[in-house]
mmCIF file of C-alpha atoms and ligand atoms in Angstrom:
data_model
loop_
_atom_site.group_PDB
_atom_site.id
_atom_site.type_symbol
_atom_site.label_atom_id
_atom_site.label_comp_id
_atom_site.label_asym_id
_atom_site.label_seq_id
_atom_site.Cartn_x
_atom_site.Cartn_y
_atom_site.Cartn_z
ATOM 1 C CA UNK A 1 15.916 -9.573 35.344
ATOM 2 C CA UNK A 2 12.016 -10.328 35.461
ATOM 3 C CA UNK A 3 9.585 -11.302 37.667
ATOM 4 C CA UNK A 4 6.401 -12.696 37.114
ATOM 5 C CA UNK A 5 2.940 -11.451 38.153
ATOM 6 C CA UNK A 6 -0.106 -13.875 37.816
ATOM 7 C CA UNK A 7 -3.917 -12.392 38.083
ATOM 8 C CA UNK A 8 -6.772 -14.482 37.396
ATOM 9 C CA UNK A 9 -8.551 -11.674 35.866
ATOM 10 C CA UNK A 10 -7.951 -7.748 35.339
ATOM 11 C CA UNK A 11 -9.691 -5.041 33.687
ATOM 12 C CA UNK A 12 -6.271 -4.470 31.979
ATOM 13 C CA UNK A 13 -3.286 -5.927 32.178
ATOM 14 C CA UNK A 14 -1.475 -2.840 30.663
ATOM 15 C CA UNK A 15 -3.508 -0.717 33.232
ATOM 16 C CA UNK A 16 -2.452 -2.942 36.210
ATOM 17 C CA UNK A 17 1.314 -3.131 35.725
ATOM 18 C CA UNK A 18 0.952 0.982 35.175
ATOM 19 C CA UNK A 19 -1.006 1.044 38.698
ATOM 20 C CA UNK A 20 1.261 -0.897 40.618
ATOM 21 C CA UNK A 21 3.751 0.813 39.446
ATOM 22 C CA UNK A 22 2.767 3.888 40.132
ATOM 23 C CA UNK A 23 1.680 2.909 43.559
ATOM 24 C CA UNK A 24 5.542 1.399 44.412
ATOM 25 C CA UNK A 25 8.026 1.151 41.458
ATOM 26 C CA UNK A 26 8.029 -2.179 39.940
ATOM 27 C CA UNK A 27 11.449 -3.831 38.608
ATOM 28 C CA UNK A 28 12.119 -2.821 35.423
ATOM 29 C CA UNK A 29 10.740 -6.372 33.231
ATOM 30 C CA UNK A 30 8.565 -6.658 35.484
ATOM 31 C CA UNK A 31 5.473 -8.836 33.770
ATOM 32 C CA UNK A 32 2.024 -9.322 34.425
ATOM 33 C CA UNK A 33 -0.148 -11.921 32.525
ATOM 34 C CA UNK A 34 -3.575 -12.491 32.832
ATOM 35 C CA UNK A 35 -6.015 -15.442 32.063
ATOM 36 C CA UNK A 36 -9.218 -12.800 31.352
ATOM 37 C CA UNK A 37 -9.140 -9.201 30.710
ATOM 38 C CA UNK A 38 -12.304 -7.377 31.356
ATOM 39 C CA UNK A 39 -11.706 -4.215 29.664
ATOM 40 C CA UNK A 40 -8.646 -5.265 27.294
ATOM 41 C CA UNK A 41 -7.668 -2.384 25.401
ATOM 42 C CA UNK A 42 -6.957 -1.949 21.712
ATOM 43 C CA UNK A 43 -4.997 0.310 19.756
ATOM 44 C CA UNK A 44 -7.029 3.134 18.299
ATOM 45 C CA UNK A 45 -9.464 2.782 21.213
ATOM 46 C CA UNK A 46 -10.619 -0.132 20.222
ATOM 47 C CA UNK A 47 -11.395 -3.383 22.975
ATOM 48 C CA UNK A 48 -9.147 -6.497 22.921
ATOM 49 C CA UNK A 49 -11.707 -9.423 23.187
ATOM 50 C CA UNK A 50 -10.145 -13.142 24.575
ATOM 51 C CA UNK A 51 -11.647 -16.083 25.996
ATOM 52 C CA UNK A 52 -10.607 -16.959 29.384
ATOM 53 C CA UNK A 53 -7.591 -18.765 29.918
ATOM 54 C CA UNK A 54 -7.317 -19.697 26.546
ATOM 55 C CA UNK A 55 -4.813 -17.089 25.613
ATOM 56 C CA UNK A 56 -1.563 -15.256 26.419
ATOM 57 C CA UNK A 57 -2.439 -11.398 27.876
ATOM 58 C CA UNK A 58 0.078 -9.695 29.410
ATOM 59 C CA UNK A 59 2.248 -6.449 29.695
ATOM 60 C CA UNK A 60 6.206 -5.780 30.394
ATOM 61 C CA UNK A 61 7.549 -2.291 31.875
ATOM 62 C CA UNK A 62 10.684 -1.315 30.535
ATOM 63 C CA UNK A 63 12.474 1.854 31.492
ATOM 64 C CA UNK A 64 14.520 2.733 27.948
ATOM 65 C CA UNK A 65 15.495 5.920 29.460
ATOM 66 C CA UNK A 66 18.646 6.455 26.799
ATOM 67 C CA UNK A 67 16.048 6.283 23.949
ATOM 68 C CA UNK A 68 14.865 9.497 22.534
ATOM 69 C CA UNK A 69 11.198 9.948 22.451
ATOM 70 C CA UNK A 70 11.439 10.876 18.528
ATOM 71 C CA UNK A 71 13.074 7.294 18.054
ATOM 72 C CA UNK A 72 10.163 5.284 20.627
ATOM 73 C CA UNK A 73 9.353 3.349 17.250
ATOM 74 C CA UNK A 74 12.584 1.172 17.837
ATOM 75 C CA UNK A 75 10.285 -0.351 21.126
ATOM 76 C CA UNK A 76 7.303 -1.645 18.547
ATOM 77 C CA UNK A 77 10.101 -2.791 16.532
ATOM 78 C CA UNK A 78 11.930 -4.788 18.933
ATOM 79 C CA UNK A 79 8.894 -5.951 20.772
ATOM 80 C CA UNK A 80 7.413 -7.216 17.925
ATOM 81 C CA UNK A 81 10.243 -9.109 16.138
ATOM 82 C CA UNK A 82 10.738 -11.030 19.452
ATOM 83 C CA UNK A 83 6.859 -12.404 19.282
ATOM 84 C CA UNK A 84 7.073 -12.940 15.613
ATOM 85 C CA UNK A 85 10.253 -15.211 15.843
ATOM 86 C CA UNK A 86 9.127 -17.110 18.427
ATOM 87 C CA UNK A 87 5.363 -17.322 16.901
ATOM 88 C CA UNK A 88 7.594 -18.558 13.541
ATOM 89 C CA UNK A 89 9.333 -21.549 15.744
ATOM 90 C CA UNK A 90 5.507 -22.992 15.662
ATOM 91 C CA UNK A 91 4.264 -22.516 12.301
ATOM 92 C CA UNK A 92 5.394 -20.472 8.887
ATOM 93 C CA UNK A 93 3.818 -16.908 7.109
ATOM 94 C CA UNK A 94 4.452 -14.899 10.221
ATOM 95 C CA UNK A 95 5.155 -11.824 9.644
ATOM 96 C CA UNK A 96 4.484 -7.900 11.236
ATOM 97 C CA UNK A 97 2.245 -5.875 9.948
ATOM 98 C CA UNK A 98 3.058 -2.190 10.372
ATOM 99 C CA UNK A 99 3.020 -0.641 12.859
ATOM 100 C CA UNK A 100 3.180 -3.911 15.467
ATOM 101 C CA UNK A 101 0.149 -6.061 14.303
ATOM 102 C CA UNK A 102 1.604 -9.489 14.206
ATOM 103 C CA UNK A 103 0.167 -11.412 11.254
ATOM 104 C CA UNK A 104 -0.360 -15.122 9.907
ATOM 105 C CA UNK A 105 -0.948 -15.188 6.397
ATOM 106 C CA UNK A 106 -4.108 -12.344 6.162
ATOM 107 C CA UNK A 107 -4.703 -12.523 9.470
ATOM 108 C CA UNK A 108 -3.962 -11.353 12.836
ATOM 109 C CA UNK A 109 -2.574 -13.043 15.622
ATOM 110 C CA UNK A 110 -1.679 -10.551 17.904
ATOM 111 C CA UNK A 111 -1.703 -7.355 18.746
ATOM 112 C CA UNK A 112 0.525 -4.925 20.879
ATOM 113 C CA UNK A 113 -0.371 -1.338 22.548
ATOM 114 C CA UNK A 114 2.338 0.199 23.586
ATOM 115 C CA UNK A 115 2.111 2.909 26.206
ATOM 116 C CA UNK A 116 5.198 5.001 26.844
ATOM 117 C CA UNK A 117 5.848 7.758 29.885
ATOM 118 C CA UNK A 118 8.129 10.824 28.332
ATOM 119 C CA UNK A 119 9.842 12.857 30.171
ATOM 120 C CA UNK A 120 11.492 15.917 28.235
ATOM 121 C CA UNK A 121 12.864 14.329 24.935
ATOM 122 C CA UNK A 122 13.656 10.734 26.662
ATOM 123 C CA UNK A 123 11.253 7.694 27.305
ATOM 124 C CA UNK A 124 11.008 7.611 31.282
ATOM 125 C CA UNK A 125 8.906 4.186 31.043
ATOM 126 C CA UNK A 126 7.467 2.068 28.557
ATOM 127 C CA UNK A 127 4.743 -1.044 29.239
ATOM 128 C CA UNK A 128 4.128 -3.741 26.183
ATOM 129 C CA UNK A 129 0.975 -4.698 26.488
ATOM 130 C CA UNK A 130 0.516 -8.190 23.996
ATOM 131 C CA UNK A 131 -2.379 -10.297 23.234
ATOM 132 C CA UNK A 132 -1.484 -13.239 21.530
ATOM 133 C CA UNK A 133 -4.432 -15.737 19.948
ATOM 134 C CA UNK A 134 -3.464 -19.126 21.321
ATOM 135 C CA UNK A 135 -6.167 -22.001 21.566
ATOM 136 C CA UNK A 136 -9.327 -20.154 21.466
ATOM 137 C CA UNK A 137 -11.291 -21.520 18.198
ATOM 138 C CA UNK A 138 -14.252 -19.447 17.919
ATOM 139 C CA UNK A 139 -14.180 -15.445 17.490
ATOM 140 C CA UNK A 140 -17.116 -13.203 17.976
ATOM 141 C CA UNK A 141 -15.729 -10.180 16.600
ATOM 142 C CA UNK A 142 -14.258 -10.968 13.305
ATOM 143 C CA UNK A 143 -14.070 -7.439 12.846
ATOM 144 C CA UNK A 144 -9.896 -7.180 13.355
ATOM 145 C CA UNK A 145 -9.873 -10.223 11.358
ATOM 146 C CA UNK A 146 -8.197 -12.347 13.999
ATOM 147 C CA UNK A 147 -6.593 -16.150 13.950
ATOM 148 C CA UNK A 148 -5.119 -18.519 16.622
ATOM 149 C CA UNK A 149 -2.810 -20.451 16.419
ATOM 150 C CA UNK A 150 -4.482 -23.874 17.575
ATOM 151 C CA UNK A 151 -6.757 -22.518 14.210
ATOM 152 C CA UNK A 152 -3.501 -22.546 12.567
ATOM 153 C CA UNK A 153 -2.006 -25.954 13.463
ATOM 154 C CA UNK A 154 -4.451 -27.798 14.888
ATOM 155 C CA UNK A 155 -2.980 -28.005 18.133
ATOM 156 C CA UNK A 156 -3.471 -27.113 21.506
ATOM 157 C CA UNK A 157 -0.490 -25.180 23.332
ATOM 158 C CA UNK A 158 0.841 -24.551 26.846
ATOM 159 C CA UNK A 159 0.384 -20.744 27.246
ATOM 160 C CA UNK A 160 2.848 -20.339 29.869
ATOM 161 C CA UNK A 161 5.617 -22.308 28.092
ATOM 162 C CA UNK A 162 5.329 -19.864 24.732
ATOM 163 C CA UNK A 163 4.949 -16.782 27.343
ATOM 164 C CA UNK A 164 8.860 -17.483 28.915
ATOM 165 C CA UNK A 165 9.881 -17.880 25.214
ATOM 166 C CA UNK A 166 8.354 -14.433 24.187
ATOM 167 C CA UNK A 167 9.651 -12.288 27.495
ATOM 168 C CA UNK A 168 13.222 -13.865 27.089
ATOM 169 C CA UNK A 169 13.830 -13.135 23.165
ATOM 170 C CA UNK A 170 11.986 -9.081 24.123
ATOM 171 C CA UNK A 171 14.507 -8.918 26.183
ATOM 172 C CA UNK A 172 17.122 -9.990 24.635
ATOM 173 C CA UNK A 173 16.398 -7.310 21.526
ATOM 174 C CA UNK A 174 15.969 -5.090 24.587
ATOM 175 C CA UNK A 175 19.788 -5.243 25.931
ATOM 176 C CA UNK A 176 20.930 -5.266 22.174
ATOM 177 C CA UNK A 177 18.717 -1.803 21.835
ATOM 178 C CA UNK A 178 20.455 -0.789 25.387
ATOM 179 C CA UNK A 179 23.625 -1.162 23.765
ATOM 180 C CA UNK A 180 23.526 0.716 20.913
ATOM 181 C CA UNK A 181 23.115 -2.247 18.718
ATOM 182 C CA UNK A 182 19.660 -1.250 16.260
ATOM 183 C CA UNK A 183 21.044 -2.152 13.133
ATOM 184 C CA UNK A 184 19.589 -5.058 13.031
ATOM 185 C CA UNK A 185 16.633 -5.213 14.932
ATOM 186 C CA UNK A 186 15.563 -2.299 12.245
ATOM 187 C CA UNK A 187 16.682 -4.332 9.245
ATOM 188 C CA UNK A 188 15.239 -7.708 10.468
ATOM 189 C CA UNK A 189 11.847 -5.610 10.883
ATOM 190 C CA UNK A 190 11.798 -4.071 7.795
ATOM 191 C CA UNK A 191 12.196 -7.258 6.275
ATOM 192 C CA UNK A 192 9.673 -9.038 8.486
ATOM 193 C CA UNK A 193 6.954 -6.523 7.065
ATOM 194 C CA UNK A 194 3.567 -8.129 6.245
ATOM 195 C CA UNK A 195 3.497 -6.728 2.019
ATOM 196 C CA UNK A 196 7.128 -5.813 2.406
ATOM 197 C CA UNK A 197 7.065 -6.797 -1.405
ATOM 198 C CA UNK A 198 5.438 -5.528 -4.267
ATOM 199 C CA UNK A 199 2.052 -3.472 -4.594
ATOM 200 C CA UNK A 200 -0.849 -3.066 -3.074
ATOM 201 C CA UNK A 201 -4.043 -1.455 -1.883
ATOM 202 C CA UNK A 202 -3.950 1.318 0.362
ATOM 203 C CA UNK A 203 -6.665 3.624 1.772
ATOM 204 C CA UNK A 204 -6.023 6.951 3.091
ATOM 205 C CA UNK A 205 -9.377 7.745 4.223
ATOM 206 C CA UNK A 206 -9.828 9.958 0.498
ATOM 207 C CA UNK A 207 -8.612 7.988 -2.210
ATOM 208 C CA UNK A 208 -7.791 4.297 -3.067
ATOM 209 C CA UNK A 209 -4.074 3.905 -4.336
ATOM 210 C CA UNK A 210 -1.750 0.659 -5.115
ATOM 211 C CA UNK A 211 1.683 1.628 -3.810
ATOM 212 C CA UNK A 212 4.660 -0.371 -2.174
ATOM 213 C CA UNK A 213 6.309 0.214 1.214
ATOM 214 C CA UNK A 214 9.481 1.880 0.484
ATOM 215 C CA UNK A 215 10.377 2.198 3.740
ATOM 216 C CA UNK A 216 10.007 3.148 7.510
ATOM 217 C CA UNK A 217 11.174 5.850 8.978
ATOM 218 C CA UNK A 218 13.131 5.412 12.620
ATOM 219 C CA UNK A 219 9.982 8.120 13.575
ATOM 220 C CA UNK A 220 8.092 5.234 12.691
ATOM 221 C CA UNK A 221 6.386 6.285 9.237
ATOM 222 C CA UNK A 222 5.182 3.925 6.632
ATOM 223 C CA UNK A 223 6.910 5.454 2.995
ATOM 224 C CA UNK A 224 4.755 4.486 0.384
ATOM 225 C CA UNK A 225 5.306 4.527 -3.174
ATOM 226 C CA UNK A 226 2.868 4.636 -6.126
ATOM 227 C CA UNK A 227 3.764 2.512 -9.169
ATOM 228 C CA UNK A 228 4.275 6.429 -10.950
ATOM 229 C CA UNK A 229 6.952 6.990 -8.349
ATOM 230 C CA UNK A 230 4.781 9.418 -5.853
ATOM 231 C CA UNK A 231 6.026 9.160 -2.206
ATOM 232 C CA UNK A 232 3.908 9.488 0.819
ATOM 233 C CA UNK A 233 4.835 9.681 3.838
ATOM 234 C CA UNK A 234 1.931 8.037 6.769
ATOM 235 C CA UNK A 235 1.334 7.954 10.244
ATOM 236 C CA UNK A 236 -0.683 5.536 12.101
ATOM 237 C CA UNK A 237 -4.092 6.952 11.751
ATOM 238 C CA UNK A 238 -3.507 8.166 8.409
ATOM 239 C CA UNK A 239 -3.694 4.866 6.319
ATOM 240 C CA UNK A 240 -5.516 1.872 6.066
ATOM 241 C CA UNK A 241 -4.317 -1.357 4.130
ATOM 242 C CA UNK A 242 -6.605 -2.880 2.000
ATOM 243 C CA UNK A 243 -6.957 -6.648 2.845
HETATM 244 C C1 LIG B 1 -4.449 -4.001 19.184
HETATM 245 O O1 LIG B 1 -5.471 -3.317 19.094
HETATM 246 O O2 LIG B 1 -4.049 -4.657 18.223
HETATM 247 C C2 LIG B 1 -3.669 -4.031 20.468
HETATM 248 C C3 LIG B 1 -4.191 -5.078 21.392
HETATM 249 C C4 LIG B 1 -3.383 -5.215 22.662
HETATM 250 C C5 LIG B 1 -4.036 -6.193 23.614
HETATM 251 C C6 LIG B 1 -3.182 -6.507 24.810
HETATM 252 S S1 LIG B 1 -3.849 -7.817 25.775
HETATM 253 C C7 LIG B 1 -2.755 -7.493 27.066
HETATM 254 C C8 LIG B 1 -2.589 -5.987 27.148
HETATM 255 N N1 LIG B 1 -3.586 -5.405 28.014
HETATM 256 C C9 LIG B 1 -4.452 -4.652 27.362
HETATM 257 O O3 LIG B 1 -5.426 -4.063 27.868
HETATM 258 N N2 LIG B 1 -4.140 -4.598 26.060
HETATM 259 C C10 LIG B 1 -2.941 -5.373 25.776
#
């Protein structure tokens, strides 16, 4: 169900797929991967930075078009269980930190921007766009805290190989969403959550608070809990972990 576009270098990969798309409709799974981005783009406006061809960068365009746009959480929840169990076939303390920040230990690994199409109260089009730190060994913006996984292991890896591995398990979750079945892509998630036990720091941009995740809504917000039993409810932009 997917076909495979290779560019030596984009601006974007996310922008590409959306372009080429929009200039004749793609296949839905349609990828695109990229060895160099030259304008890779970050959640929150922020740049994605990645050494050429060291790297996996690349985008998928689904069409979930029986998904409500008030449940288009259940896509970064899918998308980024599928990375972090095939990330976890190469080395342990994987695990997702909310929203879809895949992390190793206290560090990130890779990130996903999701950019969805609505139409009325349904998702007309979705592209994954995923950047995922393979054998590059020296960051210049530590700023997002980030790790490889040749940092991780010690070895070097065959980009390509772990890409097929990645676009086959998204979408597999994808027909199980397609199906009705979210059961357990939500409760594997949930339990995959980077801090998913105990408490910790949180910021929310005016105070400083310990609190545990007590859940996540299927609209996609973090439930936090203060160790006096205050719950908050956050979006996105609203809260900042402590690290
Ligand atoms: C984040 O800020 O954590 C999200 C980063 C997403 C980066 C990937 S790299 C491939 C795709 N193309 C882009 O321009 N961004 C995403």
């Amino acid at each position: 169900m997917s076909s495979y576009i290779h560019i030596p270098e984009t601006s974007s990969t996310n922008t590409y797929l959306s372009e080429i798309n929009r200039l004749k409709e793609v296949e839905e799974g349609t990828v695109v991967y990229t060895d160099f981005q030259t304008a890779g783009k970050g959640q929150r406006g922020n740049t994605w930075e990645a050494e050429k061809c060291k790297n996996i960068l690349f985008s998928i365009i689904l069409r979930p078009n029986t998904i409500r746009a008030d449940k288009q959480f259940i896509i970064s929840q899918f998308v980024s269980l599928a990375i972090k169990d095939v990330l976890e076939s190469y080395t342990g303390n994987i695990s997702i930190k909310w929203p879809n920040d895949i992390y190793w230990k206290e560090k990130k690994i890779c990130g996903i921007l999701i950019e969805n199409v609505l139409s009325g109260d349904k998702i007309q089009q979705s592209i994954s766009g995923i950047g995922i730190n393979i054998n590059q060994t020296h960051f210049s913006n530590n700023l997002s805290n980030p790790i490889s996984l040749r940092q991780i292991t010690g070895k070097e890896y065959d980009t390509t190989d772990i890409l097929d591995k990645i676009i086959n398990r998204i979408l597999l979750y994808y027909k199980e969403i397609m199906t009705g079945q979210r059961e357990n892509i939500i409760s594997s998630y949930k339990s995959s959550l980077f801090r998913h036990k105990g408490y910790h720091l949180y910021d929310d941009g005016k105070n400083i608070f310990k609190a545990r995740i007590k859940d996540i809504e299927d609209s996609g917000l973090l439930v936090l809990e203060t160790e006096n039993h205050i719950i908050n409810k956050f979006a996105f932009k609203e809260i900042k972990y402590i690290l």
